[in-house]
Amino acid sequence: MIKKLGIFVGIFLCGFLFSQKKEELQKQNVELKKQIASINTNLAKTQQDSKLSVAYLNEVNKKIQLREKVYTNTQKEKRLIEDDIFLRQLEINRQNKELAVLRKNYAEVLVKAYKNKGVQNKVTFILSSKNLGQALRRVQYLKDYSDYQDKKAAEISDAAKKLLQNVALKQKSVKDKVTILSNQEKDLVTIEAEKKQKESLLQDFKKNEVQLTAELKQKQTESKQLEGQIRSIIAEEIKIAKAKEEANRKAEAEKVRLAKIAAEREKAKIEAENKARMEALALEKRKADEEAKRLKDISDKKAAEEVERAKIAALADSKKTEDTKRAADAEKTEARRATAANDARIAAANAKNAAEKAANARAAEADLVKKTDEEKKAAETKAMTNYGVSSVVGNNFAANRGKMGMPAYGTITHRFGRQPHPVFKNIVEENNGIKISVKKGTVAKCVAPGTVSRVVASGDGSKMVMVKHGDYFTVYANLSNTMVSANQQVSAGTSIGTIGEDFDGTYTLDFQIWNDRSPVDPLGWIN
């Protein structure tokens, strides 16, 4: 029983995973076919607008690769369907065996029921019981036996239904496999046709090898000239920048010197003004301390007198029986004691006020010291600002590495560095950047904020724009027209110019990034 349950669970899980994997492959194929349709549209436009080109050949290659991916996915899907058919067949065989056993058991039940089918036999079976309890058990037995028959019939019916369902699923998988095989044949025919198209293109390249090789060499010569121009411009920019930096450094140093002199004068003035205030506060504080001490001494003396008079009053109270003169003296003494107590309270209040004045004088002195320091700092800052002293702000081009957008969106036909030509293996191209094949009329965009360094007209009639970003430069070459001018401040996304036509009829942007005098791979900077 456990073994059967394990087989059932295994088949269920395989079926679930098969369904999931199949759906994933089908989604991939739908996406791949969309890309193929897009490439076909681009190829149709390119074929009308341009001559034979590497960009066109690259698109054909890409399309063949996508077709082969679709074919590979279809092969995987076919294998999944074959596995599903195999598993379904195992399940059908297992269910057939179970159904045969159920039918055999049911036949035996029916034979026994036929032998005891008479109502009279059942009644006799019940009435022949020895007692009422046995009769009730026999009635229950007959009922359970009848339910068992119904249950066996239902099991056979359910098993037959499941068997039919599995047969239907297997038949569907077989139909899917037939459809897949048909699609595979079509895909193979299409791939073969596209490979022939590629071969035809390569033959066309070979026919024009002499002309294309000459044009490529001419283009390489122009690229070298362009590289020379770029290096010359960068060297000049660096020279100008260094001279400007030195002049700025000297000017900044002079500004700092003059600002410090002015700041020292202002601070001395503030120091002199606040010194007089400090002396006045110190005198006031000293007077307040002396007055507080004098009043405290008076308060202490009055308090001592109050104690003495209190003692005298106490003695007077204890001798009330003495003569009238002494009683009168005691009364006078009490009056004097009350006056002294009042004087002591007034003296204590005056001492408290004097102490508070002294504390206020000390707080005012501390505030004046703090205020003096703040005024000195403010005077120094003001002097620096008045003389134009400012901090240097670094450029953030390097910080945005990998985050900058493409200068134009299209197909990258040539990558950075030494690359073999895709057709003529005897030609190696040296690229200081990347080349992007685009639609006619596409405008190149600046990739980061900067200043336009140069707008240069090349020998072939195209134009080049260089943008300075601190220690970095971006180059936009092969433009038919420009939309910026030298020394213009530009932002990321500013239109630089319309991308021009290359020698092979395609519209290609030559994009480069230079760090000082060294070109770097743009694909590490843009996305």
Coordinates of C-alpha atoms in Angstrom, one line a residue:
M1 CA 0.0 0.0 0.0
I2 CA 2.8 2.4 1.0
K3 CA 4.7 1.5 -2.3
K4 CA 1.5 2.3 -4.3
L5 CA 1.1 5.6 -2.5
G6 CA 4.7 6.6 -3.1
I7 CA 4.3 5.9 -6.9
F8 CA 1.1 8.0 -7.0
V9 CA 2.8 10.9 -5.2
G10 CA 5.8 10.7 -7.4
I11 CA 3.7 10.8 -10.6
F12 CA 1.7 13.7 -9.2
L13 CA 4.8 15.7 -8.4
C14 CA 6.3 14.9 -11.8
G15 CA 3.1 16.1 -13.5
F16 CA 3.1 19.3 -11.5
L17 CA 6.8 20.1 -12.3
F18 CA 6.2 19.1 -16.0
S19 CA 3.3 21.6 -16.2
Q20 CA 5.4 24.4 -14.6
K21 CA 8.5 23.8 -16.7
K22 CA 6.4 23.6 -19.9
E23 CA 4.7 26.9 -19.2
E24 CA 8.1 28.5 -18.5
L25 CA 9.5 27.3 -21.8
Q26 CA 6.4 28.4 -23.7
K27 CA 6.7 31.9 -22.1
Q28 CA 10.4 32.1 -23.1
N29 CA 9.5 31.1 -26.7
V30 CA 6.7 33.8 -26.9
E31 CA 9.3 36.4 -25.8
L32 CA 11.9 35.1 -28.2
K33 CA 9.5 35.3 -31.1
K34 CA 8.6 38.9 -30.2
Q35 CA 12.3 39.7 -30.4
I36 CA 12.6 37.9 -33.7
A37 CA 9.6 39.9 -35.1
S38 CA 11.2 43.2 -33.9
I39 CA 14.5 42.2 -35.6
N40 CA 12.7 41.4 -38.8
T41 CA 11.0 44.8 -38.8
N42 CA 14.4 46.5 -38.2
L43 CA 16.0 44.4 -41.0
A44 CA 13.3 45.4 -43.4
K45 CA 13.9 49.1 -42.7
T46 CA 17.7 48.7 -42.8
Q47 CA 17.6 46.9 -46.1
Q48 CA 15.7 49.7 -47.6
D49 CA 17.7 52.5 -46.1
S50 CA 21.3 51.3 -46.4
K51 CA 23.8 49.2 -48.3
L52 CA 25.4 46.0 -47.2
S53 CA 26.6 46.5 -43.6
V54 CA 28.1 44.8 -40.6
A55 CA 25.1 46.0 -38.6
Y56 CA 22.7 44.2 -41.0
L57 CA 24.8 41.0 -40.7
N58 CA 24.9 41.3 -36.9
E59 CA 21.1 41.5 -36.8
V60 CA 20.8 38.4 -39.1
N61 CA 23.2 36.6 -36.7
K62 CA 21.2 37.6 -33.7
K63 CA 18.0 36.4 -35.3
I64 CA 19.5 33.0 -36.1
Q65 CA 20.7 32.7 -32.5
L66 CA 17.2 33.5 -31.3
R67 CA 15.7 31.0 -33.7
E68 CA 18.1 28.3 -32.4
K69 CA 17.1 29.2 -28.8
V70 CA 13.4 28.7 -29.8
Y71 CA 14.3 25.3 -31.4
T72 CA 16.3 24.3 -28.2
N73 CA 13.3 25.2 -26.0
T74 CA 11.0 23.3 -28.3
Q75 CA 13.3 20.2 -28.0
K76 CA 13.2 20.5 -24.2
E77 CA 9.4 20.8 -24.3
K78 CA 9.2 17.7 -26.5
R79 CA 11.3 15.7 -24.0
L80 CA 9.0 16.9 -21.2
I81 CA 6.0 15.7 -23.2
E82 CA 7.6 12.3 -23.9
D83 CA 8.4 11.9 -20.1
D84 CA 4.8 12.8 -19.4
I85 CA 3.5 10.2 -21.9
F86 CA 5.7 7.6 -20.3
L87 CA 4.5 8.5 -16.8
R88 CA 0.9 8.5 -17.9
Q89 CA 1.3 5.0 -19.5
L90 CA 2.8 3.7 -16.2
E91 CA -0.2 5.2 -14.3
I92 CA -2.7 3.6 -16.9
N93 CA -1.0 0.2 -16.5
R94 CA -1.2 0.5 -12.7
Q95 CA -4.8 1.6 -12.7
N96 CA -5.7 -1.3 -15.2
K97 CA -4.2 -3.8 -12.7
E98 CA -6.1 -2.2 -9.8
L99 CA -9.3 -2.2 -11.8
A100 CA -8.9 -5.9 -12.7
V101 CA -8.5 -6.8 -9.0
L102 CA -11.5 -4.7 -8.0
R103 CA -13.7 -6.3 -10.7
K104 CA -12.5 -9.8 -9.6
N105 CA -13.4 -9.1 -5.9
Y106 CA -16.7 -7.6 -6.9
A107 CA -17.5 -10.7 -9.0
E108 CA -16.9 -12.9 -6.0
V109 CA -19.2 -10.6 -3.9
L110 CA -21.9 -10.9 -6.6
V111 CA -21.6 -14.7 -6.7
K112 CA -22.1 -14.9 -2.9
A113 CA -24.9 -12.5 -3.0
Y114 CA -26.6 -14.6 -5.8
K115 CA -26.4 -17.7 -3.7
N116 CA -28.1 -16.0 -0.8
K117 CA -30.4 -13.7 -2.8
G118 CA -33.7 -15.0 -1.6
V119 CA -35.6 -12.9 0.9
Q120 CA -36.7 -16.1 2.6
N121 CA -33.1 -17.1 3.1
K122 CA -32.4 -13.8 4.8
V123 CA -35.5 -14.1 7.0
T124 CA -34.5 -17.6 7.9
F125 CA -31.0 -16.5 8.7
I126 CA -32.3 -13.8 11.1
L127 CA -35.0 -16.1 12.7
S128 CA -32.6 -18.9 13.3
S129 CA -30.8 -16.7 15.8
K130 CA -30.5 -18.1 19.3
N131 CA -31.5 -14.8 20.9
L132 CA -32.5 -11.2 20.2
G133 CA -29.0 -9.9 20.4
Q134 CA -27.7 -12.3 17.8
A135 CA -30.7 -11.5 15.6
L136 CA -29.9 -7.7 15.8
R137 CA -26.2 -8.4 14.9
R138 CA -27.3 -10.5 11.9
V139 CA -29.5 -7.7 10.7
Q140 CA -26.6 -5.3 11.0
Y141 CA -24.3 -7.8 9.2
L142 CA -26.8 -8.0 6.3
K143 CA -26.9 -4.1 6.1
D144 CA -23.1 -3.8 6.2
Y145 CA -22.8 -6.5 3.5
S146 CA -25.2 -4.5 1.3
D147 CA -23.2 -1.3 1.9
Y148 CA -20.0 -3.2 1.1
Q149 CA -21.4 -4.2 -2.3
D150 CA -22.4 -0.6 -3.0
K151 CA -18.9 0.6 -2.0
K152 CA -17.2 -1.9 -4.3
A153 CA -19.4 -0.8 -7.2
A154 CA -18.5 2.9 -6.5
E155 CA -14.7 2.0 -6.3
I156 CA -14.9 0.3 -9.7
S157 CA -16.8 3.3 -11.2
D158 CA -14.2 5.8 -9.8
A159 CA -11.3 3.8 -10.9
A160 CA -12.8 3.5 -14.4
K161 CA -13.3 7.3 -14.6
K162 CA -9.7 8.0 -13.5
L163 CA -8.4 5.5 -16.0
L164 CA -10.4 7.3 -18.8
Q165 CA -9.1 10.7 -17.6
N166 CA -5.5 9.5 -17.8
V167 CA -6.1 8.0 -21.2
A168 CA -7.5 11.3 -22.4
L169 CA -4.5 13.2 -20.9
K170 CA -2.1 10.8 -22.6
Q171 CA -3.9 11.3 -25.9
K172 CA -3.6 15.1 -25.4
S173 CA 0.1 14.8 -24.7
V174 CA 0.5 12.7 -27.8
K175 CA -1.3 15.4 -29.9
D176 CA 1.0 18.1 -28.2
K177 CA 4.0 16.1 -29.2
V178 CA 2.8 15.9 -32.8
T179 CA 2.2 19.6 -32.8
I180 CA 5.7 20.2 -31.4
L181 CA 7.3 17.9 -34.0
S182 CA 5.5 19.9 -36.7
N183 CA 6.7 23.2 -35.2
Q184 CA 10.2 21.8 -35.0
E185 CA 10.2 20.9 -38.7
K186 CA 9.0 24.5 -39.5
D187 CA 11.7 26.0 -37.2
L188 CA 14.4 23.9 -38.9
V189 CA 13.3 25.0 -42.3
T190 CA 13.3 28.7 -41.2
I191 CA 16.7 28.4 -39.5
E192 CA 18.1 26.8 -42.7
A193 CA 16.6 29.5 -44.8
E194 CA 18.1 32.2 -42.6
K195 CA 21.5 30.5 -42.6
K196 CA 21.4 30.5 -46.4
Q197 CA 20.5 34.3 -46.2
K198 CA 23.6 34.8 -43.9
E199 CA 25.8 32.8 -46.4
S200 CA 24.4 34.9 -49.2
L201 CA 25.3 38.1 -47.2
L202 CA 28.8 36.8 -46.6
Q203 CA 29.2 36.0 -50.3
D204 CA 28.1 39.6 -51.1
F205 CA 30.8 40.7 -48.6
K206 CA 33.4 38.5 -50.4
K207 CA 32.4 39.9 -53.8
N208 CA 33.0 43.4 -52.5
E209 CA 36.0 42.5 -50.4
V210 CA 38.4 44.8 -52.2
Q211 CA 36.1 47.8 -52.1
L212 CA 35.0 47.1 -48.5
T213 CA 38.6 46.5 -47.3
A214 CA 39.7 49.8 -48.9
E215 CA 36.8 51.6 -47.2
L216 CA 37.6 50.0 -43.9
K217 CA 41.3 51.0 -44.1
Q218 CA 40.2 54.5 -45.1
K219 CA 37.9 54.5 -42.1
Q220 CA 40.8 53.2 -39.8
T221 CA 43.0 56.0 -41.1
E222 CA 40.3 58.6 -40.3
S223 CA 39.9 57.0 -36.9
K224 CA 43.6 57.4 -36.2
Q225 CA 43.4 61.0 -37.3
L226 CA 40.4 61.5 -35.0
E227 CA 42.4 59.9 -32.2
G228 CA 45.3 62.2 -32.8
Q229 CA 42.9 65.2 -32.7
I230 CA 41.4 64.0 -29.5
R231 CA 44.8 63.5 -27.9
S232 CA 45.9 66.9 -29.0
I233 CA 42.7 68.6 -27.7
I234 CA 43.0 66.7 -24.4
A235 CA 46.7 67.7 -24.1
E236 CA 45.8 71.3 -24.8
E237 CA 42.9 71.2 -22.3
I238 CA 45.1 69.7 -19.7
K239 CA 47.8 72.4 -20.3
I240 CA 45.2 75.1 -20.1
A241 CA 43.6 73.5 -17.0
K242 CA 47.0 73.3 -15.3
A243 CA 47.8 77.0 -16.1
K244 CA 44.4 78.0 -14.9
E245 CA 44.7 75.9 -11.8
E246 CA 48.1 77.5 -11.0
A247 CA 46.8 81.0 -11.6
N248 CA 43.7 80.2 -9.5
R249 CA 45.9 78.7 -6.8
K250 CA 48.0 81.9 -6.6
A251 CA 44.9 84.2 -6.8
E252 CA 43.3 82.1 -4.1
A253 CA 46.4 82.3 -1.9
E254 CA 46.5 86.1 -2.3
K255 CA 42.8 86.3 -1.5
V256 CA 43.4 84.1 1.7
R257 CA 46.3 86.4 2.7
L258 CA 44.3 89.6 2.3
A259 CA 41.2 88.1 3.9
K260 CA 43.3 87.0 6.9
I261 CA 44.7 90.5 7.3
A262 CA 41.2 92.0 7.2
A263 CA 39.9 89.3 9.5
E264 CA 42.7 90.0 12.1
R265 CA 41.9 93.7 11.9
E266 CA 38.2 93.1 12.5
K267 CA 39.0 90.7 15.3
A268 CA 41.3 93.2 17.0
K269 CA 38.6 95.8 16.8
I270 CA 36.1 93.4 18.3
E271 CA 38.7 92.5 21.0
A272 CA 39.2 96.2 21.9
E273 CA 35.5 96.9 22.1
N274 CA 34.7 93.9 24.2
K275 CA 37.8 94.5 26.4
A276 CA 36.2 97.8 27.7
R277 CA 32.9 95.9 28.3
M278 CA 34.8 93.2 30.1
E279 CA 36.5 95.8 32.4
A280 CA 33.2 97.4 33.1
L281 CA 31.6 94.1 33.9
A282 CA 34.6 93.1 36.1
L283 CA 34.2 96.4 38.1
E284 CA 30.5 95.9 38.5
K285 CA 31.1 92.3 39.6
R286 CA 33.8 93.4 42.1
K287 CA 31.4 96.1 43.6
A288 CA 28.6 93.6 43.7
D289 CA 30.8 91.1 45.5
E290 CA 32.0 93.8 48.0
E291 CA 28.4 94.9 48.7
A292 CA 27.3 91.3 49.1
K293 CA 30.1 90.7 51.6
R294 CA 29.3 94.0 53.5
L295 CA 25.6 93.2 53.7
K296 CA 26.3 89.6 54.7
D297 CA 28.5 90.9 57.6
I298 CA 25.7 93.2 58.7
S299 CA 23.2 90.4 58.4
D300 CA 25.4 88.1 60.4
K301 CA 25.9 90.9 63.1
K302 CA 22.2 91.5 63.3
A303 CA 21.5 87.8 63.6
A304 CA 24.0 87.6 66.5
E305 CA 22.4 90.6 68.2
E306 CA 19.0 88.9 67.7
V307 CA 20.3 85.8 69.5
E308 CA 21.7 87.9 72.4
R309 CA 18.4 89.9 72.7
A310 CA 16.5 86.6 72.6
K311 CA 18.6 85.4 75.6
I312 CA 17.9 88.6 77.5
A313 CA 14.1 88.3 76.7
A314 CA 14.2 84.8 78.0
L315 CA 15.8 85.9 81.3
A316 CA 13.2 88.7 81.5
D317 CA 10.4 86.1 81.1
S318 CA 11.8 84.0 83.9
K319 CA 11.8 86.9 86.3
K320 CA 8.4 88.3 85.8
T321 CA 7.8 88.4 89.5
E322 CA 10.4 91.1 89.9
D323 CA 9.5 94.7 90.3
T324 CA 7.7 96.9 87.7
K325 CA 10.9 98.5 86.6
R326 CA 12.4 95.3 85.6
A327 CA 9.1 94.3 83.8
A328 CA 9.3 97.6 81.9
D329 CA 12.9 96.9 80.9
A330 CA 11.9 93.4 79.8
E331 CA 9.2 95.0 77.6
K332 CA 11.6 97.4 76.1
T333 CA 14.1 94.6 75.5
E334 CA 11.3 92.6 73.7
A335 CA 10.6 95.6 71.5
R336 CA 14.3 96.0 70.7
R337 CA 14.5 92.2 69.9
A338 CA 11.6 92.5 67.5
T339 CA 13.3 95.5 65.8
A340 CA 16.5 93.6 65.6
A341 CA 14.8 90.6 64.1
N342 CA 13.2 92.8 61.4
D343 CA 16.6 94.4 60.7
A344 CA 18.2 90.9 60.4
R345 CA 15.5 89.8 57.8
I346 CA 16.1 93.0 55.8
A347 CA 19.8 92.5 55.9
A348 CA 19.4 88.9 54.8
A349 CA 17.2 89.9 51.8
N350 CA 19.7 92.6 50.8
A351 CA 22.6 90.0 51.0
K352 CA 20.5 87.7 48.8
N353 CA 19.9 90.4 46.2
A354 CA 23.6 91.3 46.2
A355 CA 24.6 87.6 45.7
E356 CA 22.1 87.5 42.7
K357 CA 23.6 90.6 41.2
A358 CA 27.1 89.1 41.5
A359 CA 25.9 85.9 39.8
N360 CA 24.3 87.9 37.0
A361 CA 27.5 89.8 36.5
R362 CA 29.5 86.5 36.2
A363 CA 26.9 85.2 33.7
A364 CA 27.1 88.4 31.7
E365 CA 30.9 88.1 31.6
A366 CA 30.7 84.5 30.3
D367 CA 28.1 85.6 27.6
L368 CA 30.4 88.4 26.5
V369 CA 33.3 86.0 26.1
K370 CA 31.2 83.6 24.0
K371 CA 29.8 86.5 21.9
T372 CA 33.3 87.8 21.3
D373 CA 34.4 84.4 19.9
E374 CA 31.3 84.2 17.7
E375 CA 31.9 87.7 16.4
K376 CA 35.5 86.9 15.6
K377 CA 34.5 83.8 13.6
A378 CA 31.8 85.7 11.8
A379 CA 34.3 88.5 11.0
E380 CA 36.7 85.9 9.5
T381 CA 34.0 84.2 7.4
K382 CA 32.8 87.6 6.1
A383 CA 36.4 88.6 5.2
M384 CA 37.0 85.4 3.3
T385 CA 33.7 85.8 1.4
N386 CA 34.4 89.5 0.7
Y387 CA 37.8 88.5 -0.8
G388 CA 36.2 85.7 -2.9
V389 CA 37.9 82.8 -1.1
S390 CA 35.9 79.6 -2.0
S391 CA 36.3 75.8 -1.6
V392 CA 37.0 73.6 -4.6
V393 CA 34.1 71.5 -5.8
G394 CA 35.0 68.1 -7.3
N395 CA 33.2 66.7 -10.3
N396 CA 31.0 63.6 -9.9
F397 CA 31.6 61.9 -13.2
A398 CA 33.6 59.0 -11.7
A399 CA 31.0 58.6 -8.9
N400 CA 28.3 57.9 -11.5
R401 CA 30.2 55.1 -13.1
G402 CA 27.7 52.4 -14.3
K403 CA 24.7 54.7 -13.7
M404 CA 24.8 56.9 -16.8
G405 CA 22.4 56.3 -19.7
M406 CA 23.3 55.5 -23.3
P407 CA 24.1 58.4 -25.6
A408 CA 21.8 56.7 -28.2
Y409 CA 19.9 53.4 -28.2
G410 CA 20.5 50.9 -30.9
T411 CA 22.7 48.0 -31.8
I412 CA 26.4 48.0 -30.6
T413 CA 28.3 46.9 -33.7
H414 CA 31.9 47.5 -32.6
R415 CA 33.2 47.1 -29.1
F416 CA 36.2 48.7 -27.2
G417 CA 39.8 47.5 -27.9
R418 CA 41.3 45.3 -30.6
Q419 CA 38.5 43.4 -32.3
P420 CA 38.7 41.1 -35.4
H421 CA 36.4 42.1 -38.2
P422 CA 33.3 39.9 -38.2
V423 CA 33.8 39.0 -41.9
F424 CA 37.3 39.8 -42.9
K425 CA 39.4 37.9 -40.4
N426 CA 42.7 39.4 -41.8
I427 CA 41.6 42.8 -40.6
V428 CA 41.8 43.8 -36.9
E429 CA 40.0 46.9 -35.8
E430 CA 41.3 49.2 -33.0
N431 CA 38.5 50.9 -31.3
N432 CA 38.9 53.6 -28.6
G433 CA 35.2 53.4 -27.8
I434 CA 32.0 51.7 -29.1
K435 CA 29.9 52.1 -32.2
I436 CA 26.2 52.2 -32.0
S437 CA 24.0 51.6 -35.1
V438 CA 20.8 53.6 -34.9
K439 CA 17.8 54.6 -37.0
K440 CA 18.1 57.5 -39.3
G441 CA 17.4 60.9 -37.6
T442 CA 18.5 59.7 -34.1
V443 CA 20.0 62.4 -31.9
A444 CA 23.0 61.7 -29.6
K445 CA 22.5 62.8 -26.0
C446 CA 25.1 63.9 -23.4
V447 CA 25.6 61.2 -20.7
A448 CA 26.6 63.5 -17.8
P449 CA 26.9 67.2 -16.8
G450 CA 29.9 69.1 -18.2
T451 CA 31.3 71.8 -20.5
V452 CA 31.6 71.5 -24.2
S453 CA 35.3 71.6 -24.9
R454 CA 35.4 71.5 -28.7
V455 CA 33.2 71.1 -31.8
V456 CA 35.4 69.8 -34.6
A457 CA 34.7 69.2 -38.3
S458 CA 36.3 65.9 -39.6
G459 CA 37.9 65.4 -43.0
D460 CA 34.9 63.3 -44.2
G461 CA 32.4 66.1 -43.5
S462 CA 31.1 64.6 -40.2
K463 CA 31.4 66.5 -36.9
M464 CA 32.7 65.6 -33.5
V465 CA 31.8 67.0 -30.1
M466 CA 34.0 66.7 -27.0
V467 CA 32.6 67.4 -23.5
K468 CA 34.8 67.9 -20.5
H469 CA 33.8 66.4 -17.1
G470 CA 36.6 67.4 -14.7
D471 CA 39.4 64.8 -15.4
Y472 CA 37.2 63.0 -17.9
F473 CA 36.1 63.6 -21.5
T474 CA 33.2 62.1 -23.6
V475 CA 33.5 62.1 -27.4
Y476 CA 30.5 62.0 -29.8
A477 CA 31.8 61.4 -33.3
N478 CA 30.2 60.9 -36.8
L479 CA 27.5 63.5 -36.3
S480 CA 25.8 65.1 -39.4
N481 CA 25.1 68.3 -37.4
T482 CA 25.6 69.6 -33.9
M483 CA 23.3 71.3 -31.4
V484 CA 25.9 72.7 -28.9
S485 CA 28.8 75.1 -29.1
A486 CA 32.2 75.4 -27.4
N487 CA 32.2 76.4 -23.7
Q488 CA 28.5 75.7 -23.4
Q489 CA 27.4 74.1 -20.1
V490 CA 25.4 70.9 -20.7
S491 CA 23.5 68.5 -18.6
A492 CA 22.8 64.7 -18.8
G493 CA 20.3 64.3 -21.6
T494 CA 21.3 67.5 -23.5
S495 CA 21.0 67.0 -27.3
I496 CA 24.5 67.0 -28.8
G497 CA 23.7 66.4 -32.5
T498 CA 22.1 64.2 -35.1
I499 CA 24.0 60.9 -35.8
G500 CA 25.3 60.8 -39.4
E501 CA 25.6 58.1 -42.1
D502 CA 28.6 55.8 -42.1
F503 CA 30.5 54.6 -45.2
D504 CA 28.3 51.4 -45.3
G505 CA 25.0 53.3 -45.3
T506 CA 24.2 52.7 -41.7
Y507 CA 23.7 55.5 -39.1
T508 CA 26.4 55.0 -36.5
L509 CA 27.6 56.9 -33.4
D510 CA 31.2 56.6 -32.4
F511 CA 31.1 57.1 -28.6
Q512 CA 34.3 57.3 -26.5
I513 CA 35.3 58.1 -22.9
W514 CA 38.7 59.3 -22.0
N515 CA 40.3 59.5 -18.5
D516 CA 43.1 62.1 -19.0
R517 CA 45.0 60.8 -22.0
S518 CA 43.7 57.2 -21.8
P519 CA 40.6 55.8 -23.5
V520 CA 38.4 53.6 -21.3
D521 CA 35.7 51.0 -22.2
P522 CA 32.3 53.0 -22.2
L523 CA 30.3 49.8 -21.5
G524 CA 31.8 49.9 -18.0
W525 CA 30.3 53.4 -17.5
I526 CA 26.9 53.5 -19.2
N527 CA 23.9 51.1 -19.1

